[in-house]
Amino acid sequence: MGDVKRVLFVSSEIFPYLPESPVGNIGRYLPQGIQERKREIRSFMPRYGCINERKNQLHEVIRLSGMNIVIGDIDRPLIIKVASISAARMQVYFIDNDDYFHRKQTYCDAEGKFFEDNGERAVFFARGVLETVKKLRWAPDVIHCHGWISHLLPLYLKKAYRDDPIFADSKVVLSLYDDTPAESFGSDFAEKVLFGGISASDVQLTGKADGTELAELAIRYSDGVIMGSANVDAKVGGFCRESGLPVLDYDAAKIADGSYIDDYNSFYEQL
């Protein structure tokens, strides 16, 4: 796509707001590296309840907050917070809501049980990011998604927001990791996903509606895929290979020494 000027990062985790992890480290260092390569960046993640707002100096952005997002028959307020990683000279935007993101765990309760509303949280997060970017009036050339909670964003971008001038030229890159949930998001998840003229045939989720199906949905509406882990779910990886999309393979050595950033940067331009 030629000269990429603006890259939006949508991540399930960013270090140091959550402990170090493969996704969290890429969420932290990739945006910085892309910014150092003279591109504008924005980064988003959920504001989980385990994130200490005082320690990390999060504060609400009033001009971006105040919208309600309707899922099913319930509308919930979208709250936007922001913090800075001074060493990287970058800001991180947080999608927040009292009902979805104030519990102290990320995706499972203290006993390890998958939260029943994780599907709704993914809907809220993806739509919240896109609505906030619209309010920022910042048109991304590339949107790079990391982590399963971002996997609805490609569908929404290509279907519900396709006529919005902010996203008219946006390409979606999907990084796949070994975080695919085995649990179901519920028999009514496919219905809760529907929004903005999206039909059931656009979604193609079965009653099972687990993380594998969600990942395959994300692949269908992406423009390129990056293997972010050596242990991507085999079925998801196979679906990806069959999709015909450009794929950048996982390289552990490059992840370790940071040279993956140049590969990712080049991948954006190939779309």
PDB file of C-alpha atoms in Angstrom:
ATOM      1  CA  MET A   1       0.000   0.000   0.000  1.00  0.00           C
ATOM      2  CA  GLY A   2       2.983   2.269  -0.423  1.00  0.00           C
ATOM      3  CA  ASP A   3       3.817   4.885   2.181  1.00  0.00           C
ATOM      4  CA  VAL A   4       2.234   3.959   5.511  1.00  0.00           C
ATOM      5  CA  LYS A   5       1.975   7.042   7.712  1.00  0.00           C
ATOM      6  CA  ARG A   6      -0.318   6.013  10.574  1.00  0.00           C
ATOM      7  CA  VAL A   7      -0.536   2.702  12.425  1.00  0.00           C
ATOM      8  CA  LEU A   8      -3.172   1.875  15.045  1.00  0.00           C
ATOM      9  CA  PHE A   9      -2.278  -0.869  17.526  1.00  0.00           C
ATOM     10  CA  VAL A  10      -5.135  -2.686  19.264  1.00  0.00           C
ATOM     11  CA  SER A  11      -3.753  -5.011  21.938  1.00  0.00           C
ATOM     12  CA  SER A  12      -5.106  -7.282  24.631  1.00  0.00           C
ATOM     13  CA  GLU A  13      -2.013  -6.567  26.745  1.00  0.00           C
ATOM     14  CA  ILE A  14       0.664  -3.901  26.969  1.00  0.00           C
ATOM     15  CA  PHE A  15       3.587  -4.051  29.382  1.00  0.00           C
ATOM     16  CA  PRO A  16       4.052  -2.448  31.955  1.00  0.00           C
ATOM     17  CA  TYR A  17       0.299  -2.158  32.593  1.00  0.00           C
ATOM     18  CA  LEU A  18       0.147  -5.958  32.747  1.00  0.00           C
ATOM     19  CA  PRO A  19       3.045  -8.331  33.567  1.00  0.00           C
ATOM     20  CA  GLU A  20       5.471  -9.209  30.807  1.00  0.00           C
ATOM     21  CA  SER A  21       4.155 -11.700  28.239  1.00  0.00           C
ATOM     22  CA  PRO A  22       4.703 -12.311  24.511  1.00  0.00           C
ATOM     23  CA  VAL A  23       1.670 -10.186  23.614  1.00  0.00           C
ATOM     24  CA  GLY A  24       2.392  -7.568  26.265  1.00  0.00           C
ATOM     25  CA  ASN A  25       5.994  -7.092  25.198  1.00  0.00           C
ATOM     26  CA  ILE A  26       5.089  -6.676  21.541  1.00  0.00           C
ATOM     27  CA  GLY A  27       2.291  -4.317  22.594  1.00  0.00           C
ATOM     28  CA  ARG A  28       4.928  -2.247  24.385  1.00  0.00           C
ATOM     29  CA  TYR A  29       7.924  -2.288  22.029  1.00  0.00           C
ATOM     30  CA  LEU A  30       6.418  -2.612  18.539  1.00  0.00           C
ATOM     31  CA  PRO A  31       4.552   0.742  18.608  1.00  0.00           C
ATOM     32  CA  GLN A  32       7.685   2.466  19.894  1.00  0.00           C
ATOM     33  CA  GLY A  33       9.768   0.903  17.115  1.00  0.00           C
ATOM     34  CA  ILE A  34       7.254   1.856  14.434  1.00  0.00           C
ATOM     35  CA  GLN A  35       7.133   5.407  15.795  1.00  0.00           C
ATOM     36  CA  GLU A  36      10.943   5.570  15.672  1.00  0.00           C
ATOM     37  CA  ARG A  37      10.638   4.639  11.984  1.00  0.00           C
ATOM     38  CA  LYS A  38       8.829   7.943  11.437  1.00  0.00           C
ATOM     39  CA  ARG A  39       5.242   6.755  11.519  1.00  0.00           C
ATOM     40  CA  GLU A  40       2.429   8.120  13.693  1.00  0.00           C
ATOM     41  CA  ILE A  41       1.019   5.582  16.118  1.00  0.00           C
ATOM     42  CA  ARG A  42      -1.889   5.141  18.533  1.00  0.00           C
ATOM     43  CA  SER A  43      -2.231   2.227  20.977  1.00  0.00           C
ATOM     44  CA  PHE A  44      -5.353   0.857  22.682  1.00  0.00           C
ATOM     45  CA  MET A  45      -5.971  -1.843  25.292  1.00  0.00           C
ATOM     46  CA  PRO A  46      -8.729  -2.717  27.805  1.00  0.00           C
ATOM     47  CA  ARG A  47      -8.562  -1.066  31.234  1.00  0.00           C
ATOM     48  CA  TYR A  48      -8.627  -4.243  33.333  1.00  0.00           C
ATOM     49  CA  GLY A  49      -9.333  -3.812  37.042  1.00  0.00           C
ATOM     50  CA  CYS A  50      -5.891  -5.144  37.974  1.00  0.00           C
ATOM     51  CA  ILE A  51      -4.265  -2.050  36.448  1.00  0.00           C
ATOM     52  CA  ASN A  52      -3.379   0.419  39.180  1.00  0.00           C
ATOM     53  CA  GLU A  53      -4.626   3.784  37.929  1.00  0.00           C
ATOM     54  CA  ARG A  54      -2.711   5.860  40.451  1.00  0.00           C
ATOM     55  CA  LYS A  55       0.607   4.073  39.965  1.00  0.00           C
ATOM     56  CA  ASN A  56       0.301   4.214  36.180  1.00  0.00           C
ATOM     57  CA  GLN A  57      -1.184   7.732  36.157  1.00  0.00           C
ATOM     58  CA  LEU A  58      -4.270   6.932  34.127  1.00  0.00           C
ATOM     59  CA  HIS A  59      -6.760   9.727  33.701  1.00  0.00           C
ATOM     60  CA  GLU A  60     -10.072  10.012  31.903  1.00  0.00           C
ATOM     61  CA  VAL A  61     -10.262  11.875  28.592  1.00  0.00           C
ATOM     62  CA  ILE A  62     -13.584  13.633  29.011  1.00  0.00           C
ATOM     63  CA  ARG A  63     -13.869  14.775  25.389  1.00  0.00           C
ATOM     64  CA  LEU A  64     -13.624  11.166  24.191  1.00  0.00           C
ATOM     65  CA  SER A  65     -15.852   9.597  26.853  1.00  0.00           C
ATOM     66  CA  GLY A  66     -19.621   9.805  27.171  1.00  0.00           C
ATOM     67  CA  MET A  67     -20.864   7.600  24.345  1.00  0.00           C
ATOM     68  CA  ASN A  68     -23.006   4.549  25.098  1.00  0.00           C
ATOM     69  CA  ILE A  69     -22.491   1.250  23.285  1.00  0.00           C
ATOM     70  CA  VAL A  70     -25.539  -0.976  22.914  1.00  0.00           C
ATOM     71  CA  ILE A  71     -25.046  -4.752  23.045  1.00  0.00           C
ATOM     72  CA  GLY A  72     -28.245  -6.748  22.864  1.00  0.00           C
ATOM     73  CA  ASP A  73     -30.817  -4.655  24.716  1.00  0.00           C
ATOM     74  CA  ILE A  74     -28.382  -3.039  27.150  1.00  0.00           C
ATOM     75  CA  ASP A  75     -26.402   0.136  26.625  1.00  0.00           C
ATOM     76  CA  ARG A  76     -23.281   0.807  28.648  1.00  0.00           C
ATOM     77  CA  PRO A  77     -21.145   3.958  28.842  1.00  0.00           C
ATOM     78  CA  LEU A  78     -17.791   4.012  27.075  1.00  0.00           C
ATOM     79  CA  ILE A  79     -15.074   5.573  29.205  1.00  0.00           C
ATOM     80  CA  ILE A  80     -11.709   6.462  27.671  1.00  0.00           C
ATOM     81  CA  LYS A  81      -8.597   6.819  29.787  1.00  0.00           C
ATOM     82  CA  VAL A  82      -5.030   7.552  28.800  1.00  0.00           C
ATOM     83  CA  ALA A  83      -1.549   7.126  30.230  1.00  0.00           C
ATOM     84  CA  SER A  84       1.960   7.776  28.964  1.00  0.00           C
ATOM     85  CA  ILE A  85       4.997   5.545  28.694  1.00  0.00           C
ATOM     86  CA  SER A  86       7.541   8.329  29.000  1.00  0.00           C
ATOM     87  CA  ALA A  87      10.559   6.204  28.041  1.00  0.00           C
ATOM     88  CA  ALA A  88       8.871   5.422  24.721  1.00  0.00           C
ATOM     89  CA  ARG A  89       7.325   8.871  24.221  1.00  0.00           C
ATOM     90  CA  MET A  90       3.976   7.262  23.525  1.00  0.00           C
ATOM     91  CA  GLN A  91       0.477   7.316  24.954  1.00  0.00           C
ATOM     92  CA  VAL A  92      -1.798   4.364  25.573  1.00  0.00           C
ATOM     93  CA  TYR A  93      -5.579   4.698  25.382  1.00  0.00           C
ATOM     94  CA  PHE A  94      -7.692   2.454  27.617  1.00  0.00           C
ATOM     95  CA  ILE A  95     -11.225   1.253  26.858  1.00  0.00           C
ATOM     96  CA  ASP A  96     -13.106   1.194  30.155  1.00  0.00           C
ATOM     97  CA  ASN A  97     -16.531   0.360  31.536  1.00  0.00           C
ATOM     98  CA  ASP A  98     -17.474  -0.442  35.138  1.00  0.00           C
ATOM     99  CA  ASP A  99     -19.431  -3.593  34.274  1.00  0.00           C
ATOM    100  CA  TYR A 100     -16.897  -5.113  31.898  1.00  0.00           C
ATOM    101  CA  PHE A 101     -13.451  -4.069  33.042  1.00  0.00           C
ATOM    102  CA  HIS A 102     -13.315  -3.309  36.762  1.00  0.00           C
ATOM    103  CA  ARG A 103     -12.924  -6.898  38.000  1.00  0.00           C
ATOM    104  CA  LYS A 104      -9.430  -7.748  39.213  1.00  0.00           C
ATOM    105  CA  GLN A 105      -8.844 -10.610  36.768  1.00  0.00           C
ATOM    106  CA  THR A 106      -8.490 -10.342  32.996  1.00  0.00           C
ATOM    107  CA  TYR A 107     -10.485 -13.225  31.425  1.00  0.00           C
ATOM    108  CA  CYS A 108     -11.065 -15.804  34.183  1.00  0.00           C
ATOM    109  CA  ASP A 109     -12.245 -15.492  37.784  1.00  0.00           C
ATOM    110  CA  ALA A 110     -10.175 -16.375  40.846  1.00  0.00           C
ATOM    111  CA  GLU A 111     -11.120 -20.051  40.408  1.00  0.00           C
ATOM    112  CA  GLY A 112     -10.012 -20.037  36.754  1.00  0.00           C
ATOM    113  CA  LYS A 113     -13.524 -20.006  35.267  1.00  0.00           C
ATOM    114  CA  PHE A 114     -13.891 -18.164  31.935  1.00  0.00           C
ATOM    115  CA  PHE A 115     -16.068 -15.078  32.416  1.00  0.00           C
ATOM    116  CA  GLU A 116     -19.513 -15.594  30.890  1.00  0.00           C
ATOM    117  CA  ASP A 117     -19.522 -12.100  29.389  1.00  0.00           C
ATOM    118  CA  ASN A 118     -16.116 -12.313  27.679  1.00  0.00           C
ATOM    119  CA  GLY A 119     -17.850 -12.250  24.306  1.00  0.00           C
ATOM    120  CA  GLU A 120     -19.671  -9.034  25.187  1.00  0.00           C
ATOM    121  CA  ARG A 121     -16.404  -7.574  26.427  1.00  0.00           C
ATOM    122  CA  ALA A 122     -14.818  -8.295  23.030  1.00  0.00           C
ATOM    123  CA  VAL A 123     -17.749  -6.582  21.276  1.00  0.00           C
ATOM    124  CA  PHE A 124     -17.485  -3.563  23.565  1.00  0.00           C
ATOM    125  CA  PHE A 125     -13.715  -3.325  23.184  1.00  0.00           C
ATOM    126  CA  ALA A 126     -13.653  -3.506  19.368  1.00  0.00           C
ATOM    127  CA  ARG A 127     -16.497  -1.058  18.877  1.00  0.00           C
ATOM    128  CA  GLY A 128     -15.107   1.226  21.577  1.00  0.00           C
ATOM    129  CA  VAL A 129     -11.749   1.448  19.822  1.00  0.00           C
ATOM    130  CA  LEU A 130     -13.270   2.288  16.443  1.00  0.00           C
ATOM    131  CA  GLU A 131     -15.643   4.896  17.869  1.00  0.00           C
ATOM    132  CA  THR A 132     -12.794   6.543  19.777  1.00  0.00           C
ATOM    133  CA  VAL A 133     -10.562   6.679  16.698  1.00  0.00           C
ATOM    134  CA  LYS A 134     -13.457   8.348  14.862  1.00  0.00           C
ATOM    135  CA  LYS A 135     -13.668  10.960  17.616  1.00  0.00           C
ATOM    136  CA  LEU A 136      -9.935  11.530  17.369  1.00  0.00           C
ATOM    137  CA  ARG A 137     -10.412  12.147  13.609  1.00  0.00           C
ATOM    138  CA  TRP A 138      -7.234  10.173  13.061  1.00  0.00           C
ATOM    139  CA  ALA A 139      -7.319   7.997   9.925  1.00  0.00           C
ATOM    140  CA  PRO A 140      -5.069   4.924  10.268  1.00  0.00           C
ATOM    141  CA  ASP A 141      -3.439   3.358   7.225  1.00  0.00           C
ATOM    142  CA  VAL A 142      -2.907   0.099   9.112  1.00  0.00           C
ATOM    143  CA  ILE A 143      -4.753  -1.358  12.101  1.00  0.00           C
ATOM    144  CA  HIS A 144      -2.726  -4.083  13.811  1.00  0.00           C
ATOM    145  CA  CYS A 145      -4.702  -6.369  16.150  1.00  0.00           C
ATOM    146  CA  HIS A 146      -3.094  -8.436  18.935  1.00  0.00           C
ATOM    147  CA  GLY A 147      -4.889 -10.886  21.232  1.00  0.00           C
ATOM    148  CA  TRP A 148      -8.260 -12.623  20.952  1.00  0.00           C
ATOM    149  CA  ILE A 149     -10.229  -9.766  22.553  1.00  0.00           C
ATOM    150  CA  SER A 150      -9.415  -7.684  19.446  1.00  0.00           C
ATOM    151  CA  HIS A 151     -10.671 -10.305  16.991  1.00  0.00           C
ATOM    152  CA  LEU A 152     -14.028  -8.668  16.217  1.00  0.00           C
ATOM    153  CA  LEU A 153     -12.420  -5.473  15.026  1.00  0.00           C
ATOM    154  CA  PRO A 154     -11.668  -6.681  11.446  1.00  0.00           C
ATOM    155  CA  LEU A 155     -15.341  -7.622  10.941  1.00  0.00           C
ATOM    156  CA  TYR A 156     -16.606  -4.292  12.260  1.00  0.00           C
ATOM    157  CA  LEU A 157     -14.095  -2.312  10.245  1.00  0.00           C
ATOM    158  CA  LYS A 158     -14.874  -4.039   6.940  1.00  0.00           C
ATOM    159  CA  LYS A 159     -18.647  -4.222   7.395  1.00  0.00           C
ATOM    160  CA  ALA A 160     -20.078  -1.688   9.847  1.00  0.00           C
ATOM    161  CA  TYR A 161     -17.494   1.094   9.275  1.00  0.00           C
ATOM    162  CA  ARG A 162     -16.578   0.500   5.636  1.00  0.00           C
ATOM    163  CA  ASP A 163     -18.263   3.716   4.445  1.00  0.00           C
ATOM    164  CA  ASP A 164     -16.700   5.906   7.137  1.00  0.00           C
ATOM    165  CA  PRO A 165     -14.061   8.191   5.567  1.00  0.00           C
ATOM    166  CA  ILE A 166     -11.797   7.762   8.619  1.00  0.00           C
ATOM    167  CA  PHE A 167     -11.377   4.071   7.780  1.00  0.00           C
ATOM    168  CA  ALA A 168     -11.799   4.181   3.992  1.00  0.00           C
ATOM    169  CA  ASP A 169      -8.185   3.186   3.288  1.00  0.00           C
ATOM    170  CA  SER A 170      -7.407   1.194   6.442  1.00  0.00           C
ATOM    171  CA  LYS A 171      -5.834  -2.259   6.120  1.00  0.00           C
ATOM    172  CA  VAL A 172      -6.029  -4.813   8.932  1.00  0.00           C
ATOM    173  CA  VAL A 173      -3.070  -6.870  10.121  1.00  0.00           C
ATOM    174  CA  LEU A 174      -3.895  -9.696  12.514  1.00  0.00           C
ATOM    175  CA  SER A 175      -1.221 -11.121  14.810  1.00  0.00           C
ATOM    176  CA  LEU A 176      -2.098 -14.625  16.017  1.00  0.00           C
ATOM    177  CA  TYR A 177      -0.829 -15.988  19.335  1.00  0.00           C
ATOM    178  CA  ASP A 178      -1.326 -19.067  21.490  1.00  0.00           C
ATOM    179  CA  ASP A 179      -4.133 -17.373  23.446  1.00  0.00           C
ATOM    180  CA  THR A 180      -7.116 -18.879  21.576  1.00  0.00           C
ATOM    181  CA  PRO A 181      -9.832 -19.630  24.176  1.00  0.00           C
ATOM    182  CA  ALA A 182     -11.179 -23.172  24.119  1.00  0.00           C
ATOM    183  CA  GLU A 183     -14.327 -22.033  25.908  1.00  0.00           C
ATOM    184  CA  SER A 184     -17.550 -20.989  24.182  1.00  0.00           C
ATOM    185  CA  PHE A 185     -18.651 -17.361  24.217  1.00  0.00           C
ATOM    186  CA  GLY A 186     -22.256 -18.535  24.555  1.00  0.00           C
ATOM    187  CA  SER A 187     -25.048 -19.635  22.232  1.00  0.00           C
ATOM    188  CA  ASP A 188     -26.261 -16.031  21.833  1.00  0.00           C
ATOM    189  CA  PHE A 189     -22.823 -14.583  21.026  1.00  0.00           C
ATOM    190  CA  ALA A 190     -23.408 -14.488  17.250  1.00  0.00           C
ATOM    191  CA  GLU A 191     -26.525 -12.396  17.842  1.00  0.00           C
ATOM    192  CA  LYS A 192     -24.709  -9.977  20.150  1.00  0.00           C
ATOM    193  CA  VAL A 193     -22.016  -9.418  17.524  1.00  0.00           C
ATOM    194  CA  LEU A 194     -24.551  -8.041  15.015  1.00  0.00           C
ATOM    195  CA  PHE A 195     -24.355  -4.292  14.555  1.00  0.00           C
ATOM    196  CA  GLY A 196     -24.457  -1.636  11.842  1.00  0.00           C
ATOM    197  CA  GLY A 197     -26.008  -3.711   9.079  1.00  0.00           C
ATOM    198  CA  ILE A 198     -23.891  -6.810   9.752  1.00  0.00           C
ATOM    199  CA  SER A 199     -25.871  -9.972   9.006  1.00  0.00           C
ATOM    200  CA  ALA A 200     -25.616 -13.498  10.396  1.00  0.00           C
ATOM    201  CA  SER A 201     -24.104 -14.614   7.073  1.00  0.00           C
ATOM    202  CA  ASP A 202     -21.296 -12.069   7.558  1.00  0.00           C
ATOM    203  CA  VAL A 203     -20.466 -13.597  10.932  1.00  0.00           C
ATOM    204  CA  GLN A 204     -20.909 -17.357  10.373  1.00  0.00           C
ATOM    205  CA  LEU A 205     -20.495 -18.310  14.029  1.00  0.00           C
ATOM    206  CA  THR A 206     -22.065 -21.606  15.146  1.00  0.00           C
ATOM    207  CA  GLY A 207     -23.642 -22.303  18.517  1.00  0.00           C
ATOM    208  CA  LYS A 208     -20.198 -23.359  19.700  1.00  0.00           C
ATOM    209  CA  ALA A 209     -18.726 -19.887  19.083  1.00  0.00           C
ATOM    210  CA  ASP A 210     -15.361 -20.532  20.717  1.00  0.00           C
ATOM    211  CA  GLY A 211     -11.998 -18.813  20.314  1.00  0.00           C
ATOM    212  CA  THR A 212     -11.141 -20.831  17.210  1.00  0.00           C
ATOM    213  CA  GLU A 213     -14.256 -19.639  15.394  1.00  0.00           C
ATOM    214  CA  LEU A 214     -13.594 -16.083  16.531  1.00  0.00           C
ATOM    215  CA  ALA A 215     -10.020 -16.236  15.196  1.00  0.00           C
ATOM    216  CA  GLU A 216     -11.256 -17.605  11.852  1.00  0.00           C
ATOM    217  CA  LEU A 217     -13.767 -14.743  11.690  1.00  0.00           C
ATOM    218  CA  ALA A 218     -10.935 -12.260  12.258  1.00  0.00           C
ATOM    219  CA  ILE A 219      -8.825 -13.871   9.516  1.00  0.00           C
ATOM    220  CA  ARG A 220     -11.683 -13.626   6.990  1.00  0.00           C
ATOM    221  CA  TYR A 221     -11.801  -9.848   7.356  1.00  0.00           C
ATOM    222  CA  SER A 222      -8.058  -9.161   7.652  1.00  0.00           C
ATOM    223  CA  ASP A 223      -5.640  -8.130   4.902  1.00  0.00           C
ATOM    224  CA  GLY A 224      -2.564  -9.891   6.275  1.00  0.00           C
ATOM    225  CA  VAL A 225      -1.631 -12.223   9.134  1.00  0.00           C
ATOM    226  CA  ILE A 226       1.459 -12.378  11.339  1.00  0.00           C
ATOM    227  CA  MET A 227       2.260 -15.490  13.335  1.00  0.00           C
ATOM    228  CA  GLY A 228       3.085 -14.004  16.735  1.00  0.00           C
ATOM    229  CA  SER A 229       3.759 -17.323  18.443  1.00  0.00           C
ATOM    230  CA  ALA A 230       5.276 -20.702  17.648  1.00  0.00           C
ATOM    231  CA  ASN A 231       2.192 -22.365  19.135  1.00  0.00           C
ATOM    232  CA  VAL A 232      -0.734 -20.819  17.264  1.00  0.00           C
ATOM    233  CA  ASP A 233      -3.771 -23.118  17.433  1.00  0.00           C
ATOM    234  CA  ALA A 234      -3.288 -25.719  14.655  1.00  0.00           C
ATOM    235  CA  LYS A 235      -6.794 -25.338  13.242  1.00  0.00           C
ATOM    236  CA  VAL A 236      -6.485 -21.546  13.194  1.00  0.00           C
ATOM    237  CA  GLY A 237      -3.083 -21.765  11.547  1.00  0.00           C
ATOM    238  CA  GLY A 238      -4.430 -24.122   8.892  1.00  0.00           C
ATOM    239  CA  PHE A 239      -7.388 -21.838   8.177  1.00  0.00           C
ATOM    240  CA  CYS A 240      -4.966 -18.947   7.836  1.00  0.00           C
ATOM    241  CA  ARG A 241      -2.804 -20.803   5.308  1.00  0.00           C
ATOM    242  CA  GLU A 242      -5.874 -21.705   3.260  1.00  0.00           C
ATOM    243  CA  SER A 243      -7.141 -18.118   3.225  1.00  0.00           C
ATOM    244  CA  GLY A 244      -4.631 -16.961   0.621  1.00  0.00           C
ATOM    245  CA  LEU A 245      -3.720 -13.912   2.693  1.00  0.00           C
ATOM    246  CA  PRO A 246      -0.125 -12.680   2.980  1.00  0.00           C
ATOM    247  CA  VAL A 247       1.424 -14.386   6.035  1.00  0.00           C
ATOM    248  CA  LEU A 248       4.553 -13.447   7.975  1.00  0.00           C
ATOM    249  CA  ASP A 249       5.916 -16.447   9.843  1.00  0.00           C
ATOM    250  CA  TYR A 250       7.050 -16.497  13.442  1.00  0.00           C
ATOM    251  CA  ASP A 251      10.791 -16.020  14.015  1.00  0.00           C
ATOM    252  CA  ALA A 252      11.828 -16.495  17.649  1.00  0.00           C
ATOM    253  CA  ALA A 253      15.327 -15.103  17.126  1.00  0.00           C
ATOM    254  CA  LYS A 254      14.004 -11.878  15.606  1.00  0.00           C
ATOM    255  CA  ILE A 255      11.449 -11.483  18.372  1.00  0.00           C
ATOM    256  CA  ALA A 256      14.260 -11.895  20.910  1.00  0.00           C
ATOM    257  CA  ASP A 257      16.626  -9.338  19.357  1.00  0.00           C
ATOM    258  CA  GLY A 258      13.960  -6.840  18.248  1.00  0.00           C
ATOM    259  CA  SER A 259      14.678  -7.063  14.529  1.00  0.00           C
ATOM    260  CA  TYR A 260      11.114  -8.301  13.956  1.00  0.00           C
ATOM    261  CA  ILE A 261      10.076  -4.639  14.009  1.00  0.00           C
ATOM    262  CA  ASP A 262      11.676  -4.047  10.606  1.00  0.00           C
ATOM    263  CA  ASP A 263       9.920  -7.134   9.211  1.00  0.00           C
ATOM    264  CA  TYR A 264       6.556  -5.956  10.553  1.00  0.00           C
ATOM    265  CA  ASN A 265       7.201  -2.483   9.197  1.00  0.00           C
ATOM    266  CA  SER A 266       7.912  -3.891   5.722  1.00  0.00           C
ATOM    267  CA  PHE A 267       4.863  -6.184   5.955  1.00  0.00           C
ATOM    268  CA  TYR A 268       2.585  -3.165   6.434  1.00  0.00           C
ATOM    269  CA  GLU A 269       3.805  -1.686   3.145  1.00  0.00           C
ATOM    270  CA  GLN A 270       3.169  -4.909   1.223  1.00  0.00           C
ATOM    271  CA  LEU A 271      -0.582  -4.924   1.862  1.00  0.00           C
TER     272      LEU A 271
END
